[in-house]
Short mmCIF file of C-alpha atoms and ligand atoms in Angstrom, two decimals:
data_model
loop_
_atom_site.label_atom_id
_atom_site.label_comp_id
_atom_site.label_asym_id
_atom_site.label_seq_id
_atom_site.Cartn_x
_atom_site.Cartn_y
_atom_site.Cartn_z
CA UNK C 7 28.95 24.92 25.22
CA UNK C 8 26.12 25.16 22.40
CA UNK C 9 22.63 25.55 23.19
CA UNK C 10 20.75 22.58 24.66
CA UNK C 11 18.14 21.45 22.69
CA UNK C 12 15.60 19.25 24.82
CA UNK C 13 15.03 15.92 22.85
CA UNK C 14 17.86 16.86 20.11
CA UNK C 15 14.90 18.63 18.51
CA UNK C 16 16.00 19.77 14.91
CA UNK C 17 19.68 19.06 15.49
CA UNK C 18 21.46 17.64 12.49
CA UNK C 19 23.00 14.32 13.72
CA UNK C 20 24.29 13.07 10.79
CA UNK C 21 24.37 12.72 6.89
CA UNK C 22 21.96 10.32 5.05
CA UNK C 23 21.08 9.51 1.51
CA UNK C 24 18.42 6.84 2.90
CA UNK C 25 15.01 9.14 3.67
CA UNK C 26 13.84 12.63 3.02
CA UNK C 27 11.27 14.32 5.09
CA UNK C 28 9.99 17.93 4.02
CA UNK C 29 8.13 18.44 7.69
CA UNK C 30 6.12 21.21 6.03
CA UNK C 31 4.88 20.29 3.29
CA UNK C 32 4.52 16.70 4.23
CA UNK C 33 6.70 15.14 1.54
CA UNK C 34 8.34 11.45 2.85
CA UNK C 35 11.21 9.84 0.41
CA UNK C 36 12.81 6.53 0.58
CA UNK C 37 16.29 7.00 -1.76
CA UNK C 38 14.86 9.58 -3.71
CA UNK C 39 11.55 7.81 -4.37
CA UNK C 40 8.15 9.51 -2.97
CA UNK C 41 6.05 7.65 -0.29
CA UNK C 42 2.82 7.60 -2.53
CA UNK C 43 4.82 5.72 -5.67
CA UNK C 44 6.31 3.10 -3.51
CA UNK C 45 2.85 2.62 -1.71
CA UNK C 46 2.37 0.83 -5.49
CA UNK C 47 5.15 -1.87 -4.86
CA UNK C 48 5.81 -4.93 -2.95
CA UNK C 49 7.79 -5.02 0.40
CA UNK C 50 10.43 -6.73 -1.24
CA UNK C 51 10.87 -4.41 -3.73
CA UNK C 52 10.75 -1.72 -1.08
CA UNK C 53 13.38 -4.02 1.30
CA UNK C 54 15.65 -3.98 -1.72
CA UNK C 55 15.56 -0.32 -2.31
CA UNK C 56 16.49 0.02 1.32
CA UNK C 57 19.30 -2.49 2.15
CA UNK C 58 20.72 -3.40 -1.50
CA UNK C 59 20.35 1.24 -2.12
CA UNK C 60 18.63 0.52 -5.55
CA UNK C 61 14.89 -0.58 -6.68
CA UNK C 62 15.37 -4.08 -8.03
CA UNK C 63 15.10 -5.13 -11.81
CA UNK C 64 13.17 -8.08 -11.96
CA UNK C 65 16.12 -10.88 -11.60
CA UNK C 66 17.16 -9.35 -8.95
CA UNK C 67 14.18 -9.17 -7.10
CA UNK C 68 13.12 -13.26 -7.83
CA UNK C 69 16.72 -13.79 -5.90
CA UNK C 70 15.82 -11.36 -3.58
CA UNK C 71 12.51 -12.56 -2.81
CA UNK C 72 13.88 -16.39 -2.86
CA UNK C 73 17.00 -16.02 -0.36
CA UNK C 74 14.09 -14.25 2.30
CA UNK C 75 11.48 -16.69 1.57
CA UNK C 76 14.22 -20.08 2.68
CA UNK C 77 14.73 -17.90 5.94
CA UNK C 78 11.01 -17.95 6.59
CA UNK C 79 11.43 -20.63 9.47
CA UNK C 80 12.77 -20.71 12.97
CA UNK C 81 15.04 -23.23 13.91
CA UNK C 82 14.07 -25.39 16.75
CA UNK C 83 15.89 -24.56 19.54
CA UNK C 84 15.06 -20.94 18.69
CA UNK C 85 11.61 -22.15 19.01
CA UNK C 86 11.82 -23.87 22.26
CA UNK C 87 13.18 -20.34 24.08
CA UNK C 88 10.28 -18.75 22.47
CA UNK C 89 8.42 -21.27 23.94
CA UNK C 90 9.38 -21.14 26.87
CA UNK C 91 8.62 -17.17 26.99
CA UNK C 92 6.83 -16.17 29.98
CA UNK C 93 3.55 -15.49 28.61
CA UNK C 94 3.09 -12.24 30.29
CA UNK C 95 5.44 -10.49 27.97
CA UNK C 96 4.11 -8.93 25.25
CA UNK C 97 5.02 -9.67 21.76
CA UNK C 98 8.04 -6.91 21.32
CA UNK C 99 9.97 -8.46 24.33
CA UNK C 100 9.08 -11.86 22.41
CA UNK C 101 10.89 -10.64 19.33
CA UNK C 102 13.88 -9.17 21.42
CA UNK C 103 14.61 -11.92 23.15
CA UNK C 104 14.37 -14.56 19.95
CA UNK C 105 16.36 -12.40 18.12
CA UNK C 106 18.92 -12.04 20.64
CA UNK C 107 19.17 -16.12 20.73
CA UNK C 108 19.01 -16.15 16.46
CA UNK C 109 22.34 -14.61 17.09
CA UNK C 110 23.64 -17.44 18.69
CA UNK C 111 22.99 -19.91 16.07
CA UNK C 112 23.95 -17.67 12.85
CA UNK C 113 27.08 -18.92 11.21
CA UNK C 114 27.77 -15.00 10.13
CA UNK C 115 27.70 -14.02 13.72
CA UNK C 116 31.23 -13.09 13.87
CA UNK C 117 31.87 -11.62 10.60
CA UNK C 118 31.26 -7.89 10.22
CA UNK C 119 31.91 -7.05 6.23
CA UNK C 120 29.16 -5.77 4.59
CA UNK C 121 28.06 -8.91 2.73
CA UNK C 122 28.07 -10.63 6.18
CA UNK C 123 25.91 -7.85 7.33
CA UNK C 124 23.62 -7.70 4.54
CA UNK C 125 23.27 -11.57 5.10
CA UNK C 126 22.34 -11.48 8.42
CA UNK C 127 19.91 -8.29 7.92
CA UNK C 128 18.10 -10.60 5.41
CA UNK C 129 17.25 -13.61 7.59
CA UNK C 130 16.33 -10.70 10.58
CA UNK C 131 14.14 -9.30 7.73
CA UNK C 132 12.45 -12.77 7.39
CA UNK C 133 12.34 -13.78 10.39
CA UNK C 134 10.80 -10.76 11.82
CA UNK C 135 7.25 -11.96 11.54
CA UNK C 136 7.38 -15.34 11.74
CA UNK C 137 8.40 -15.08 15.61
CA UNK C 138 5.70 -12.54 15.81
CA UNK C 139 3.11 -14.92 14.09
CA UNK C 140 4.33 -17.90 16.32
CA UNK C 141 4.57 -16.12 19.24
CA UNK C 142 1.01 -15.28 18.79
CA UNK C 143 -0.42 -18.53 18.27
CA UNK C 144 2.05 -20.22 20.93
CA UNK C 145 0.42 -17.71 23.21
CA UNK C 146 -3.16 -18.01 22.68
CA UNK C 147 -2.74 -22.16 22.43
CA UNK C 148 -3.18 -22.52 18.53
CA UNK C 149 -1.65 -24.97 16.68
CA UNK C 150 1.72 -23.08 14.75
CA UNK C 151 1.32 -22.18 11.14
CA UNK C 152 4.45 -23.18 8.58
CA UNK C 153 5.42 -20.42 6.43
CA UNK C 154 4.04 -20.81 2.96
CA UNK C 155 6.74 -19.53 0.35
CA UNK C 156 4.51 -18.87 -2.71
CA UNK C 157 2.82 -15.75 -0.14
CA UNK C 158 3.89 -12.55 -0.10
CA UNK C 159 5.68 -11.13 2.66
CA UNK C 160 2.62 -9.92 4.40
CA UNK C 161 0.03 -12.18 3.76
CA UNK C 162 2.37 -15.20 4.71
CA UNK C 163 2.32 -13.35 8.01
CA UNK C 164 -1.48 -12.43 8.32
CA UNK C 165 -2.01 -16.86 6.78
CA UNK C 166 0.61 -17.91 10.38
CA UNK C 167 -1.20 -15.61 12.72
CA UNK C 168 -4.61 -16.30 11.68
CA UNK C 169 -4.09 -20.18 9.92
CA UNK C 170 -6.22 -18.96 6.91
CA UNK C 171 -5.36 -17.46 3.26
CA UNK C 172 -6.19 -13.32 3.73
CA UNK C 173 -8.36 -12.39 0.84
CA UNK C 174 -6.76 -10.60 -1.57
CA UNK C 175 -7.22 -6.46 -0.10
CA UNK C 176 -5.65 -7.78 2.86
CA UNK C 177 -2.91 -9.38 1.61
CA UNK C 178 -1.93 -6.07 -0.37
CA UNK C 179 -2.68 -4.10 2.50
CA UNK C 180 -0.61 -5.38 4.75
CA UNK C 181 2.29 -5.24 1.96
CA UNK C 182 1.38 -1.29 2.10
CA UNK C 183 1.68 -1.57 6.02
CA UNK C 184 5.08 -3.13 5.47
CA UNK C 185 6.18 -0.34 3.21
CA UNK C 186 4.79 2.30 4.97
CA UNK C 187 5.99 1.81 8.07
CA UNK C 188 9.51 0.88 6.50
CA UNK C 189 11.47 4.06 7.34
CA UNK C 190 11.76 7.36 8.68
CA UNK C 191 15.08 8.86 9.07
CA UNK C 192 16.15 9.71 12.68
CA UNK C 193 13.36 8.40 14.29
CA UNK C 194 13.77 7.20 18.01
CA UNK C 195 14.03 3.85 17.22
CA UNK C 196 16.81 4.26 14.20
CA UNK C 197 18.67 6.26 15.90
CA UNK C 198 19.22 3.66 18.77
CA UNK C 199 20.16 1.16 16.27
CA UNK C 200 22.84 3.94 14.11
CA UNK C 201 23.91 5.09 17.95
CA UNK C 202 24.52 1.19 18.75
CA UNK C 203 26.39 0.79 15.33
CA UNK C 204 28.67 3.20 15.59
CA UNK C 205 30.57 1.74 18.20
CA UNK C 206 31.16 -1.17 15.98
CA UNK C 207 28.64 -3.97 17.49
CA UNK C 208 27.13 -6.29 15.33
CA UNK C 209 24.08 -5.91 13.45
CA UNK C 210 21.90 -8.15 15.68
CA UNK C 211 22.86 -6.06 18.93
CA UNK C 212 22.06 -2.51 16.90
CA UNK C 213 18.58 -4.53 15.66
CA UNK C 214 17.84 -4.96 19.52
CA UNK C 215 18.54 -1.45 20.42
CA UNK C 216 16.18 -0.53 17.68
CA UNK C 217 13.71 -2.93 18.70
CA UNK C 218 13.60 -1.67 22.20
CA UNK C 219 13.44 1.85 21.40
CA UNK C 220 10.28 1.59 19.04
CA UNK C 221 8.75 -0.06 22.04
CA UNK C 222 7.90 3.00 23.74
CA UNK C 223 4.20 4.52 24.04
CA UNK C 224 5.68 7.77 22.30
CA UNK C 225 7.51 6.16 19.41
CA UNK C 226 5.89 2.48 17.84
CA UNK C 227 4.04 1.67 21.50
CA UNK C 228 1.37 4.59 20.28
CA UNK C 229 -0.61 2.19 17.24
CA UNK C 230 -1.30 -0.01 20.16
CA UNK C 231 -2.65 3.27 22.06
CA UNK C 232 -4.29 3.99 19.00
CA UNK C 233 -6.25 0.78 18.70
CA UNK C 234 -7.45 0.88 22.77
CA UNK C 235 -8.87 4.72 22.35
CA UNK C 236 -11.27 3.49 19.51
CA UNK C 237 -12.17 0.51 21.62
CA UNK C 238 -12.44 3.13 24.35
CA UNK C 239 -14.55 5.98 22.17
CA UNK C 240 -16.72 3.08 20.66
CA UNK C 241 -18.83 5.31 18.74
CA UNK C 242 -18.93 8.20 16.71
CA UNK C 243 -21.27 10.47 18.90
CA UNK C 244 -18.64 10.04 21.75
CA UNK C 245 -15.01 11.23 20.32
CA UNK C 246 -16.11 14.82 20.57
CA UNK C 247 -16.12 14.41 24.47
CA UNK C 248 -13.29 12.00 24.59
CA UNK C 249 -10.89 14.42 22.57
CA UNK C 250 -12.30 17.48 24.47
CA UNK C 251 -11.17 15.49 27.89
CA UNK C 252 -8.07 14.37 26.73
CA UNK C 253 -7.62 18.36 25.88
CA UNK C 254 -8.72 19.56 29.58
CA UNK C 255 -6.24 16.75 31.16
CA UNK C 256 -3.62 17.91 29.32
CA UNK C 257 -3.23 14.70 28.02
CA UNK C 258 -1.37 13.55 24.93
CA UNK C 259 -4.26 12.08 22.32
CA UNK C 260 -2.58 8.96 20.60
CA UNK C 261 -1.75 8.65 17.41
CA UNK C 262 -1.21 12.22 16.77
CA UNK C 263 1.60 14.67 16.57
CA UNK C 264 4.63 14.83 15.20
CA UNK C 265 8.07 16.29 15.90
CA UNK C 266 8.87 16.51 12.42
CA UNK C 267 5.68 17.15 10.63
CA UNK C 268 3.86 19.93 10.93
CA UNK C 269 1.33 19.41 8.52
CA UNK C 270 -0.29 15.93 7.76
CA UNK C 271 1.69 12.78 7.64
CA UNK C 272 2.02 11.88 4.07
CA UNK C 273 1.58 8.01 5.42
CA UNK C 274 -1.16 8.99 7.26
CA UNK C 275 -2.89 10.09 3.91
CA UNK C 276 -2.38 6.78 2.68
CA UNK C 277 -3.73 4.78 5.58
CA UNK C 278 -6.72 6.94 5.64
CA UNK C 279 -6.99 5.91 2.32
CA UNK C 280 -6.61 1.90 3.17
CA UNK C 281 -8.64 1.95 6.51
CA UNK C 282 -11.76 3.15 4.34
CA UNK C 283 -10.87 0.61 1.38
CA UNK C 284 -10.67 -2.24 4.23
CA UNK C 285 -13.97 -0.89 5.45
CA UNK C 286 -15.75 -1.08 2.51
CA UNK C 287 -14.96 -4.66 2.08
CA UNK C 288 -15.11 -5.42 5.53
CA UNK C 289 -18.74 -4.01 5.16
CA UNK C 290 -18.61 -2.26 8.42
CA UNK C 291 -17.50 1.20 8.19
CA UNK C 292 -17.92 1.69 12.18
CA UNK C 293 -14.19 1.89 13.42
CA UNK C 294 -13.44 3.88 10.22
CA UNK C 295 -16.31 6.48 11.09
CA UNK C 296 -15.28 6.60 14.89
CA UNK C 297 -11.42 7.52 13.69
CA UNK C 298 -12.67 10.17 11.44
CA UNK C 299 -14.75 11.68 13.97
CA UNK C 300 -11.84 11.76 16.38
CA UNK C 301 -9.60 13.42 13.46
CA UNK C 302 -12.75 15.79 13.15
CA UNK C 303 -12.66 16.86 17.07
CA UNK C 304 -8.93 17.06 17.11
CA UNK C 305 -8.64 19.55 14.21
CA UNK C 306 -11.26 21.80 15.43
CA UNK C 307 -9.73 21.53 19.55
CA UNK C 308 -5.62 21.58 17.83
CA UNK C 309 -5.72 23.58 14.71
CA UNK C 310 -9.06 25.76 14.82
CA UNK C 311 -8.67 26.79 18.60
CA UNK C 312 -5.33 26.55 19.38
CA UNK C 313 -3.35 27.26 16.56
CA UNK C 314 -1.44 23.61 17.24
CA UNK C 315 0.33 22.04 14.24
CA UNK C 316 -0.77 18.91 15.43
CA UNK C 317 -2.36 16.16 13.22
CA UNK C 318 -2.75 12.59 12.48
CA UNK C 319 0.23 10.69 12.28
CA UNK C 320 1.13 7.61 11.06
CA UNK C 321 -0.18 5.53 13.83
CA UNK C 322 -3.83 7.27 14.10
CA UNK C 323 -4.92 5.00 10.59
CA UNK C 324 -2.65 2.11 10.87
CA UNK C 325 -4.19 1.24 14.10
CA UNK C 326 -7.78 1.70 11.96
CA UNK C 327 -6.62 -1.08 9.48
CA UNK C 328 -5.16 -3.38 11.93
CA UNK C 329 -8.90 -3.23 13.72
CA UNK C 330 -10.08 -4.14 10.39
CA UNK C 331 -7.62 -6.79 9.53
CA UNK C 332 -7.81 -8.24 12.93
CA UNK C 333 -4.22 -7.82 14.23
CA UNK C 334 -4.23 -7.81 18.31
CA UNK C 335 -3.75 -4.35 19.97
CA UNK C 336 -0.79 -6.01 21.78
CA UNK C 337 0.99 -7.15 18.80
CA UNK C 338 0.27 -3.63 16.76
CA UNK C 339 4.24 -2.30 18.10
CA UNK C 340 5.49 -5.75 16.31
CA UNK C 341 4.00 -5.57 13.29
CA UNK C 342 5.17 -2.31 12.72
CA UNK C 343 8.65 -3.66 13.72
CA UNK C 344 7.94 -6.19 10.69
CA UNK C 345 8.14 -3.46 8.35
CA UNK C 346 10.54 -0.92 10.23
CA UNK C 347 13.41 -3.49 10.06
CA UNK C 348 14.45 -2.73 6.51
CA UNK C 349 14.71 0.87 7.38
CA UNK C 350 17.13 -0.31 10.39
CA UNK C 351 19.22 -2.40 8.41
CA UNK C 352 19.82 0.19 5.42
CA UNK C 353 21.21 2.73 8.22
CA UNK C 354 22.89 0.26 10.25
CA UNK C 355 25.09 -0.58 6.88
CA UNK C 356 25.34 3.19 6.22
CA UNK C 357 27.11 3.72 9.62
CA UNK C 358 29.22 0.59 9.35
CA UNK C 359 30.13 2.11 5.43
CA UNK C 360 31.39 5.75 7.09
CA UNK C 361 31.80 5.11 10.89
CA UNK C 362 32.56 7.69 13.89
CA UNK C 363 31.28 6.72 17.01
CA UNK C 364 28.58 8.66 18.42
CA UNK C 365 29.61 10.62 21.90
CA UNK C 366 28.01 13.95 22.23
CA UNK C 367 28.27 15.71 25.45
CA UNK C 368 26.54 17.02 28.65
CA UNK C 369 26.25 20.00 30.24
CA UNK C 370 26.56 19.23 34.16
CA UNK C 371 24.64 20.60 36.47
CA UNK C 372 24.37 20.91 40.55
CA UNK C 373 21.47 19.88 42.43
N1 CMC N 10 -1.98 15.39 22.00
C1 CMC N 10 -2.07 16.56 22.65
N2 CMC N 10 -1.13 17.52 22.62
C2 CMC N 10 -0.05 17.25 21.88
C3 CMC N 10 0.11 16.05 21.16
C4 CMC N 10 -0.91 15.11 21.24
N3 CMC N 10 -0.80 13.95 20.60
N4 CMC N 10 1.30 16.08 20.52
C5 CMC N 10 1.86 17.25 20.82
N5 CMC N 10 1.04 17.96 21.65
C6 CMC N 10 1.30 19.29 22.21
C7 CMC N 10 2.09 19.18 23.50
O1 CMC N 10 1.27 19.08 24.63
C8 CMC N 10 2.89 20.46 23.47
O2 CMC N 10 2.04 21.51 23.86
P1 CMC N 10 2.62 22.82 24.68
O3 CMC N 10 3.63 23.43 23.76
O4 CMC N 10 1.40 23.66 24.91
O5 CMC N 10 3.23 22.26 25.92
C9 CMC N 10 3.21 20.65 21.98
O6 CMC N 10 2.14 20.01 21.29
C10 CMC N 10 4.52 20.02 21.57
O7 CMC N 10 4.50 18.66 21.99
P2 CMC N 10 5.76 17.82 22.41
O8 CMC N 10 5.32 16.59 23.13
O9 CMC N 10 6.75 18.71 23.09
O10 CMC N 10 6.32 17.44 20.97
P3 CMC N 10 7.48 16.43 20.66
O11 CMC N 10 7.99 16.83 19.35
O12 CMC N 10 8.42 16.35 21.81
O13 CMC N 10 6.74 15.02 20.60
C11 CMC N 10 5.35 13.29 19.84
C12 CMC N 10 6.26 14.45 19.43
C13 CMC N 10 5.02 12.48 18.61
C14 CMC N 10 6.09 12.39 20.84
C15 CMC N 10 4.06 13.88 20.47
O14 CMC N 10 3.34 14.59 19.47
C16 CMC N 10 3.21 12.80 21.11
O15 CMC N 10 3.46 12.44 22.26
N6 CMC N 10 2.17 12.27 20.37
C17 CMC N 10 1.34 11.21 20.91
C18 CMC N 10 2.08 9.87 20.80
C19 CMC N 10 2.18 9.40 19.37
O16 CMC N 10 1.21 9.42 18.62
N7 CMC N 10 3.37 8.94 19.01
C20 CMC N 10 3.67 8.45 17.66
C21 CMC N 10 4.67 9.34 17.01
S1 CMC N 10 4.79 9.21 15.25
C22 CMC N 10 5.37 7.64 14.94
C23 CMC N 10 6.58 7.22 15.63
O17 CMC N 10 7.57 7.95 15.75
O18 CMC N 10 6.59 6.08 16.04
#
């Protein structure tokens, strides 16, 4: 048997004409298309690129925009199980299990062609934060927002979580969020979703898998992470110490790392970029100052004394702009869910389009 690598580091799974990732030299492209030039666009026109394979000329993206903005709204049964949620879950559990029951009532359900596919991929797409922004309010015993369908994608969902119009930096940063956070090749959480597809289950089942996967504290379930260290650091004089501990414990320091990069994140760049533009507006520069400092103490403790190839990734300044645009730490994982799901969709329809089912092997051993 070949050699075992632990956590299928650097193994070639599969084929895909969806991302490129240069890990050295920090170059990320969507279908041929660098990171920094979509950062320009709209989620939409980013969702298209992703699920239809091409950007979208400007018919096609009114009809693409339209047919997600009439899914914007959760039927309301669906709403009564998220409801009845038990409110100690956490938003990602939320989204699982209303997603799982969205199944129930789509009339595509049992259809598995790719138009059927792309169909229900669309309303997930929509849907997506709408159960995260209702969730939220159900939770914390506000009154529910209704979609509005002249918003973008993103600030519709920042107007139903908060129940006011974002100005207009927020609105198009959380549209960069969206994108950013879109796709990434065989990351943990696409990889459940292309593993799930490949045995032929529907799209909302591989969505799930996907969905659970980014969950974790070492995939999606580190912006969260990210968000309670600069609570914990709380000022700029402390993340020297903090960073220097984390180092002694042996303890991983959120939000940075990367098993494919081994330079910076190219998204990371561009969040660093945001976090200080929200700042500015914000007129407090504080959580932006405290993240820099941390970058600061982790390049001199990684790079300058250890040699480490280890730098911010993408959620070290995502979780900076979601202090300053006032998403809750527990709800960070599902907002980046909100943009990932494009990037699930576009591979789950890639499997479906050339399928072998995934089964690799083990190598037993005797304890
Ligand atoms: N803090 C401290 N040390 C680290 C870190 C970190 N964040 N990341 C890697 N290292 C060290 C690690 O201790 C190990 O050192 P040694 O060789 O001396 O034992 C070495 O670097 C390799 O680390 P690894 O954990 O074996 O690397 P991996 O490729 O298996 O894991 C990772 C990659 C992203 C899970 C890891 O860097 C990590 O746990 N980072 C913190 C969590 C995080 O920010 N996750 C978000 C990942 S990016 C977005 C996403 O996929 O969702």
């Amino acid at each position: 048997m070949d050699e075992i690598r632990k956590g299928l580091e650097n193994v070639i799974a599969l084929e895909t004409s969806i991302a490129f990732i240069d890990g050295e030299q920090g170059i990320l492209k969507y279908r041929g298309h660098d990171i920094n030039d979509l950062s320009k666009l709209s989620y939409y026109e980013v969702s298209h690129l992703l699920v239809k394979g091409s950007l979208p000329d400007g018919r096609e993206l009114e009809d693409y925009s339209n047919e997600l903005k009439q899914e914007r709204f959760i039927p309301s049964d669906a709403m009564a199980v998220l409801s009845s949620c038990n409110f100690n879950i956490e938003a990602m559990d939320a989204l699982r299990t209303t997603i799982s029951y969205l199944s129930h009532c789509d009339s595509d359900m049992n259809g598995n062609s790719s138009e059927e596919n792309i169909r229900k991929g669309m309303r997930m797409i929509a849907k997506f934060p709408v159960i995260v922004a209702m969730f939220y309010r159900i939770k914390t015993g506000q009154e529910i927002v209704e979609a509005d369908t002249s918003m973008s994608h993103g600030a519709n969902f920042l107007y139903m979580l908060r129940g006011e119009r974002p100005s207009d930096l927020e609105a198009e940063i959380i549209e960069k969020d969206f994108i950013l956070s879109a796709e990434h090749e065989l990351n943990p959480s696409t990889f459940a979703s292309r593993l799930a597809t490949s045995t032929l289950t529907d799209i909302y089942s591989a969505i799930i898998a996907g969905v659970c996967t980014l969950k974790g504290p070492l995939h999606g379930g580190a912006r969260m992470a990210v968000m309670e260290m600069l609570d914990e650091v709380g000022s700029v004089e402390n993340a020297g110490l903090y960073v220097a501990d984390k180092v002694n414990l042996h303890e991983k320091l959120m939000g940075f790392g990367h098993r494919v990069y081994k330079t910076y994140d190219p998204r990371a760049r561009i969040y660093k970029e945001l976090a200080r533009q929200i700042a500015a507006e914000k007129g407090d520069l504080s959580w932006f100052e405290i993240a820099e400092s941390i970058e600061k103490a982790a390049f001199k403790e990684f790079v300058e004394n250890k040699g480490k190839t280890i730098y911010p990734n993408v959620d070290f300044y995502s979780a900076v702009v979601y202090k300053y645009l006032e998403i809750p730490p527990k709800l960070a994982t599902a907002v980046f869910a909100i943009g990932r799901i494009s990037g699930w969709i576009a591979h789950c329809l890639e499997q479906y389009s050339d399928n072998r089912v995934i089964r690799p092997r083990a190598k037993f051993v005797e304890i």
